[in-house]
Short mmCIF file of C-alpha atoms in Angstrom, two decimals:
data_model
loop_
_atom_site.label_atom_id
_atom_site.label_comp_id
_atom_site.label_asym_id
_atom_site.label_seq_id
_atom_site.Cartn_x
_atom_site.Cartn_y
_atom_site.Cartn_z
CA UNK B 1 242.04 -41.56 -113.20
CA UNK B 2 242.15 -40.09 -109.32
CA UNK B 3 239.42 -41.15 -107.18
CA UNK B 4 237.99 -38.09 -107.14
CA UNK B 5 237.71 -37.45 -111.01
CA UNK B 6 236.13 -41.50 -111.04
CA UNK B 7 233.34 -40.64 -108.59
CA UNK B 8 232.46 -37.20 -110.62
CA UNK B 9 232.61 -39.71 -113.94
CA UNK B 10 230.48 -42.35 -112.30
CA UNK B 11 227.89 -39.91 -110.71
CA UNK B 12 227.15 -38.06 -113.98
CA UNK B 13 227.40 -41.03 -116.29
CA UNK B 14 224.31 -41.55 -114.14
CA UNK B 15 222.40 -38.67 -114.26
CA UNK B 16 223.09 -38.41 -118.25
CA UNK B 17 220.52 -41.51 -119.70
CA UNK B 18 217.59 -39.86 -117.25
CA UNK B 19 218.72 -36.31 -118.04
CA UNK B 20 218.38 -37.27 -122.22
CA UNK B 21 215.02 -39.46 -121.66
CA UNK B 22 213.40 -36.41 -119.78
CA UNK B 23 214.43 -33.45 -122.74
CA UNK B 24 213.19 -36.17 -124.76
CA UNK B 25 210.30 -36.65 -122.76
CA UNK B 26 209.75 -33.02 -122.80
CA UNK B 27 210.20 -31.89 -126.02
CA UNK B 28 206.77 -33.40 -127.23
CA UNK B 29 208.32 -35.38 -130.16
CA UNK B 30 207.22 -39.04 -130.48
CA UNK B 31 210.11 -39.61 -132.60
CA UNK B 32 211.06 -42.96 -133.66
CA UNK B 33 210.47 -46.61 -133.91
CA UNK B 34 212.23 -47.35 -130.01
CA UNK B 35 211.58 -44.04 -128.49
CA UNK B 36 207.55 -44.26 -129.42
CA UNK B 37 207.86 -47.28 -127.53
CA UNK B 38 210.74 -46.68 -125.06
CA UNK B 39 208.39 -43.88 -123.55
CA UNK B 40 206.21 -45.88 -122.55
CA UNK B 41 208.27 -47.00 -119.63
CA UNK B 42 208.56 -43.35 -118.05
CA UNK B 43 206.46 -44.07 -115.16
CA UNK B 44 209.21 -47.05 -114.09
CA UNK B 45 211.81 -44.13 -115.29
CA UNK B 46 210.67 -41.57 -112.79
CA UNK B 47 210.72 -44.15 -109.73
CA UNK B 48 214.34 -44.99 -110.62
CA UNK B 49 214.99 -41.69 -111.75
CA UNK B 50 215.09 -40.42 -107.67
CA UNK B 51 217.47 -43.34 -107.05
CA UNK B 52 220.43 -41.37 -108.55
CA UNK B 53 220.91 -38.42 -106.42
CA UNK B 54 221.29 -40.80 -103.78
CA UNK B 55 223.58 -42.74 -105.31
CA UNK B 56 225.74 -39.31 -105.62
CA UNK B 57 225.69 -38.39 -102.20
CA UNK B 58 226.89 -41.25 -101.47
CA UNK B 59 229.85 -40.70 -103.98
CA UNK B 60 229.70 -37.25 -102.28
CA UNK B 61 228.97 -35.32 -105.20
CA UNK B 62 227.06 -32.66 -103.69
CA UNK B 63 226.48 -30.89 -107.57
CA UNK B 64 225.45 -34.24 -109.75
CA UNK B 65 223.65 -35.00 -106.56
CA UNK B 66 221.26 -31.99 -106.96
CA UNK B 67 221.32 -32.06 -110.79
CA UNK B 68 220.05 -35.71 -110.17
CA UNK B 69 217.19 -34.62 -107.81
CA UNK B 70 215.71 -31.45 -110.75
CA UNK B 71 215.63 -34.29 -113.06
CA UNK B 72 213.87 -36.66 -110.80
CA UNK B 73 211.70 -34.18 -109.73
CA UNK B 74 210.60 -33.26 -113.24
CA UNK B 75 210.23 -36.45 -113.90
CA UNK B 76 208.16 -37.23 -111.03
CA UNK B 77 205.79 -34.19 -111.71
CA UNK B 78 204.83 -35.72 -115.42
CA UNK B 79 203.89 -39.03 -113.61
CA UNK B 80 202.33 -37.93 -109.96
CA UNK B 81 199.24 -36.15 -111.50
CA UNK B 82 197.60 -39.65 -112.72
CA UNK B 83 197.44 -40.72 -109.20
CA UNK B 84 196.19 -37.68 -107.79
CA UNK B 85 192.92 -37.53 -109.20
CA UNK B 86 190.79 -34.32 -110.35
CA UNK B 87 187.67 -32.57 -109.24
CA UNK B 88 184.12 -32.96 -111.45
CA UNK B 89 182.47 -30.61 -113.62
CA UNK B 90 178.58 -30.40 -112.68
CA UNK B 91 177.12 -32.82 -114.56
CA UNK B 92 173.78 -33.62 -114.26
CA UNK B 93 172.51 -36.15 -116.89
CA UNK B 94 172.10 -39.84 -117.21
CA UNK B 95 174.99 -42.58 -116.19
CA UNK B 96 176.18 -44.43 -119.07
CA UNK B 97 178.53 -47.32 -118.27
CA UNK B 98 181.45 -47.74 -120.38
CA UNK B 99 183.52 -51.44 -120.53
CA UNK B 100 186.94 -51.48 -123.48
CA UNK B 101 188.24 -55.06 -123.85
CA UNK B 102 191.24 -56.19 -125.91
CA UNK B 103 190.06 -59.47 -125.92
CA UNK B 104 193.32 -60.73 -128.60
CA UNK B 105 191.68 -62.17 -131.74
CA UNK B 106 188.83 -64.09 -129.37
CA UNK B 107 191.06 -65.86 -127.19
CA UNK B 108 189.10 -64.19 -124.19
CA UNK B 109 186.26 -66.75 -123.15
CA UNK B 110 183.20 -65.36 -123.91
CA UNK B 111 181.18 -66.34 -120.47
CA UNK B 112 184.31 -63.93 -119.48
CA UNK B 113 183.05 -60.88 -121.18
CA UNK B 114 179.23 -61.93 -120.99
CA UNK B 115 179.99 -61.86 -117.18
CA UNK B 116 181.99 -58.08 -117.00
CA UNK B 117 178.97 -57.07 -119.02
CA UNK B 118 176.43 -58.16 -116.76
CA UNK B 119 178.16 -57.50 -113.32
CA UNK B 120 179.07 -53.94 -114.14
CA UNK B 121 175.49 -53.22 -115.76
CA UNK B 122 177.44 -52.36 -119.16
CA UNK B 123 175.58 -49.65 -121.61
CA UNK B 124 178.18 -49.48 -123.81
CA UNK B 125 181.38 -52.24 -125.02
CA UNK B 126 183.86 -51.38 -127.37
CA UNK B 127 185.63 -54.52 -128.15
CA UNK B 128 188.80 -55.00 -129.78
CA UNK B 129 190.55 -57.99 -132.10
CA UNK B 130 187.00 -59.75 -132.38
CA UNK B 131 186.97 -61.90 -135.57
CA UNK B 132 183.98 -62.89 -137.38
CA UNK B 133 183.64 -66.00 -135.61
CA UNK B 134 183.94 -65.42 -131.83
CA UNK B 135 181.75 -62.57 -132.27
CA UNK B 136 179.38 -64.65 -133.63
CA UNK B 137 179.79 -67.45 -130.22
CA UNK B 138 179.41 -64.35 -128.03
CA UNK B 139 176.13 -63.40 -129.92
CA UNK B 140 175.05 -66.51 -129.30
CA UNK B 141 175.68 -66.76 -126.34
CA UNK B 142 173.63 -63.57 -125.32
CA UNK B 143 175.63 -60.74 -125.93
CA UNK B 144 173.33 -59.10 -128.03
CA UNK B 145 170.25 -59.54 -125.45
CA UNK B 146 172.25 -57.24 -123.37
CA UNK B 147 173.04 -54.52 -125.67
CA UNK B 148 171.55 -54.98 -128.93
CA UNK B 149 172.87 -52.30 -130.93
CA UNK B 150 175.70 -53.34 -132.88
CA UNK B 151 178.28 -52.00 -135.72
CA UNK B 152 181.45 -53.53 -136.79
CA UNK B 153 184.38 -51.77 -137.78
CA UNK B 154 188.29 -52.20 -139.29
CA UNK B 155 190.55 -54.52 -137.68
CA UNK B 156 188.42 -56.27 -135.44
CA UNK B 157 186.75 -53.73 -133.41
CA UNK B 158 183.18 -53.67 -133.12
CA UNK B 159 180.46 -51.60 -130.64
CA UNK B 160 177.49 -53.14 -128.51
CA UNK B 161 175.05 -50.77 -127.17
CA UNK B 162 172.31 -50.90 -125.01
CA UNK B 163 170.97 -47.84 -126.39
CA UNK B 164 170.25 -47.08 -130.50
CA UNK B 165 172.79 -45.16 -132.60
CA UNK B 166 173.52 -43.98 -136.28
CA UNK B 167 177.28 -44.64 -137.34
CA UNK B 168 179.52 -41.95 -139.12
CA UNK B 169 182.84 -43.02 -141.08
CA UNK B 170 185.42 -43.37 -138.76
CA UNK B 171 189.09 -43.21 -138.40
CA UNK B 172 191.10 -47.12 -139.33
CA UNK B 173 190.16 -49.53 -136.73
CA UNK B 174 187.64 -47.06 -134.81
CA UNK B 175 183.33 -47.71 -134.96
CA UNK B 176 182.04 -43.92 -134.86
CA UNK B 177 178.27 -43.42 -133.25
CA UNK B 178 175.99 -40.78 -132.56
CA UNK B 179 174.27 -42.39 -129.24
CA UNK B 180 170.59 -41.52 -128.22
CA UNK B 181 170.95 -42.37 -124.44
CA UNK B 182 167.26 -41.57 -123.00
CA UNK B 183 167.37 -38.41 -120.13
CA UNK B 184 170.20 -37.31 -122.13
CA UNK B 185 170.20 -33.45 -123.51
CA UNK B 186 170.76 -34.23 -127.17
CA UNK B 187 172.90 -37.16 -128.29
CA UNK B 188 176.54 -38.52 -127.53
CA UNK B 189 178.72 -39.50 -129.83
CA UNK B 190 181.14 -42.50 -128.76
CA UNK B 191 183.65 -44.11 -130.92
CA UNK B 192 185.66 -47.31 -130.29
CA UNK B 193 189.04 -47.07 -130.84
CA UNK B 194 191.99 -49.10 -132.05
CA UNK B 195 194.93 -48.05 -133.59
CA UNK B 196 198.25 -50.02 -135.16
CA UNK B 197 200.58 -51.07 -132.66
CA UNK B 198 204.07 -50.46 -133.05
CA UNK B 199 205.05 -53.47 -132.95
CA UNK B 200 208.16 -53.51 -135.38
CA UNK B 201 209.92 -51.00 -137.73
CA UNK B 202 207.47 -49.24 -140.40
CA UNK B 203 204.30 -49.76 -138.48
CA UNK B 204 205.81 -46.43 -136.56
CA UNK B 205 204.09 -44.63 -139.46
CA UNK B 206 200.54 -46.42 -139.37
CA UNK B 207 201.03 -45.62 -135.83
CA UNK B 208 201.04 -42.21 -135.69
CA UNK B 209 198.68 -41.75 -138.46
CA UNK B 210 196.03 -43.40 -136.27
CA UNK B 211 197.10 -41.08 -133.38
CA UNK B 212 196.48 -38.30 -135.53
CA UNK B 213 193.15 -39.57 -137.01
CA UNK B 214 191.64 -39.27 -133.35
CA UNK B 215 189.04 -37.08 -133.37
CA UNK B 216 189.23 -34.23 -131.44
CA UNK B 217 186.71 -33.17 -128.57
CA UNK B 218 183.93 -30.77 -129.16
CA UNK B 219 183.40 -28.73 -126.30
CA UNK B 220 180.80 -26.43 -127.27
CA UNK B 221 179.31 -29.02 -129.39
CA UNK B 222 178.09 -33.37 -128.95
CA UNK B 223 179.75 -34.55 -126.18
CA UNK B 224 182.17 -37.25 -127.35
CA UNK B 225 183.59 -40.39 -125.94
CA UNK B 226 186.58 -42.43 -126.71
CA UNK B 227 187.31 -46.14 -125.53
CA UNK B 228 189.35 -48.69 -126.85
CA UNK B 229 193.08 -50.07 -127.22
CA UNK B 230 194.90 -46.47 -128.07
CA UNK B 231 198.38 -48.69 -128.22
CA UNK B 232 199.59 -45.10 -126.67
CA UNK B 233 200.18 -43.88 -123.16
CA UNK B 234 199.79 -40.50 -121.41
CA UNK B 235 203.72 -39.93 -121.97
CA UNK B 236 203.13 -39.91 -126.14
CA UNK B 237 202.80 -36.17 -126.78
CA UNK B 238 200.58 -37.38 -129.91
CA UNK B 239 197.86 -38.74 -127.17
CA UNK B 240 198.75 -35.56 -125.07
CA UNK B 241 197.48 -33.69 -127.54
CA UNK B 242 194.28 -35.42 -128.30
CA UNK B 243 193.92 -35.14 -124.57
CA UNK B 244 194.07 -31.43 -124.67
CA UNK B 245 191.57 -30.65 -127.03
CA UNK B 246 189.03 -31.23 -124.04
CA UNK B 247 188.92 -34.73 -123.36
CA UNK B 248 189.87 -36.36 -119.51
CA UNK B 249 191.30 -39.64 -119.39
CA UNK B 250 188.75 -41.56 -116.37
CA UNK B 251 191.68 -43.49 -115.45
CA UNK B 252 193.72 -40.17 -114.14
CA UNK B 253 190.53 -38.36 -113.33
CA UNK B 254 189.70 -41.48 -110.64
CA UNK B 255 193.67 -41.48 -109.60
CA UNK B 256 194.39 -44.65 -111.06
CA UNK B 257 196.27 -43.29 -114.26
CA UNK B 258 199.06 -45.72 -113.27
CA UNK B 259 197.28 -48.98 -113.45
CA UNK B 260 198.70 -50.81 -116.31
CA UNK B 261 196.26 -52.31 -118.68
CA UNK B 262 198.95 -54.08 -120.83
CA UNK B 263 200.83 -56.61 -120.55
CA UNK B 264 198.24 -58.61 -118.27
CA UNK B 265 199.59 -60.95 -115.81
CA UNK B 266 202.51 -63.82 -116.72
CA UNK B 267 204.04 -61.61 -119.37
CA UNK B 268 207.42 -60.36 -119.30
CA UNK B 269 206.92 -56.69 -119.88
CA UNK B 270 206.57 -54.64 -117.29
CA UNK B 271 202.76 -53.18 -117.23
CA UNK B 272 201.67 -49.80 -119.80
CA UNK B 273 198.62 -48.02 -120.05
CA UNK B 274 197.74 -47.77 -123.16
CA UNK B 275 193.48 -48.93 -123.01
CA UNK B 276 191.82 -45.54 -122.09
CA UNK B 277 188.48 -43.59 -121.86
CA UNK B 278 188.33 -40.41 -122.96
CA UNK B 279 185.49 -38.49 -121.82
CA UNK B 280 184.35 -34.78 -122.52
CA UNK B 281 185.35 -32.26 -119.76
CA UNK B 282 181.75 -31.64 -119.20
CA UNK B 283 181.40 -35.10 -118.13
CA UNK B 284 181.84 -36.38 -114.57
CA UNK B 285 184.08 -39.90 -113.90
CA UNK B 286 182.03 -41.44 -111.72
CA UNK B 287 184.42 -44.21 -111.65
CA UNK B 288 186.94 -46.45 -113.24
CA UNK B 289 188.60 -49.76 -112.46
CA UNK B 290 190.82 -52.56 -114.31
CA UNK B 291 189.52 -56.29 -115.03
CA UNK B 292 191.37 -59.34 -116.02
CA UNK B 293 190.73 -60.80 -119.27
CA UNK B 294 191.61 -64.70 -119.62
CA UNK B 295 193.37 -65.48 -122.87
CA UNK B 296 194.08 -61.90 -123.73
CA UNK B 297 197.06 -60.02 -123.10
CA UNK B 298 195.36 -56.81 -121.79
CA UNK B 299 193.28 -55.73 -119.59
CA UNK B 300 189.45 -54.42 -119.90
CA UNK B 301 189.25 -50.98 -118.44
CA UNK B 302 185.45 -49.78 -117.02
CA UNK B 303 184.29 -46.24 -116.60
CA UNK B 304 181.07 -44.59 -115.01
CA UNK B 305 180.27 -41.48 -116.66
CA UNK B 306 177.77 -39.42 -115.73
CA UNK B 307 176.45 -36.86 -119.10
CA UNK B 308 176.27 -33.22 -119.04
#
């Protein structure tokens, strides 16, 4: 093979995987166990894609460089909005401070959870992987004094609230409640979320079912908030579909949509964003932050919301 053909082959071989990734990401299909896992890393792929046209130019292949740049721009356009932030609706209702925390089967020290609830003045806590014994310890240490209203769901998901609520049927791994917030124009529905994790072959079916069962927004009805461990990123078509029904992702609204929530520091996998707070489009997102949870492989996510 001549040097020219070799350079051409190398340039296009570099472009091919990024092009395939882009086509699959744009297809809107969460297909196959491995792709469900891999698509979560699209932000990293988007960053790496910008090196391809540079290499193609070094190989003196302008056509390949142009194609590589086009692919990189498309990938970048899919990711960049998560860093830019969004405007706010004219919400004038009371403020609701929300925290979601996956405590990894109760391994996070209860004092850490209590400190976050106190310091952030939490009104609603969605907590996942909290087995009965860990829940008992957390409540004995004073959580119910701060958030006296509580309900348990499957998958060791528990909802704690400063305000009273009435529960309603919920998907597996979720707690669904109509909450009475003082000063709000009617009840607010809150859903503590914990869907299946696609950790091994076969669980992709459970994961897909969990994503499709997430409650849609009701733009003309009761405002709804989802908070928890979704085990999905904004690069999953199923989660984007839920978002498109009338929610906004609190992290994306505040320009923090690429701050990883899993795994926590010290784990080998590159960080991705699978813990979310989704709020009705009529709700303003005043603040968003991510907080460490010792003992857990997740970080907690906090959102300060102003209700309509």
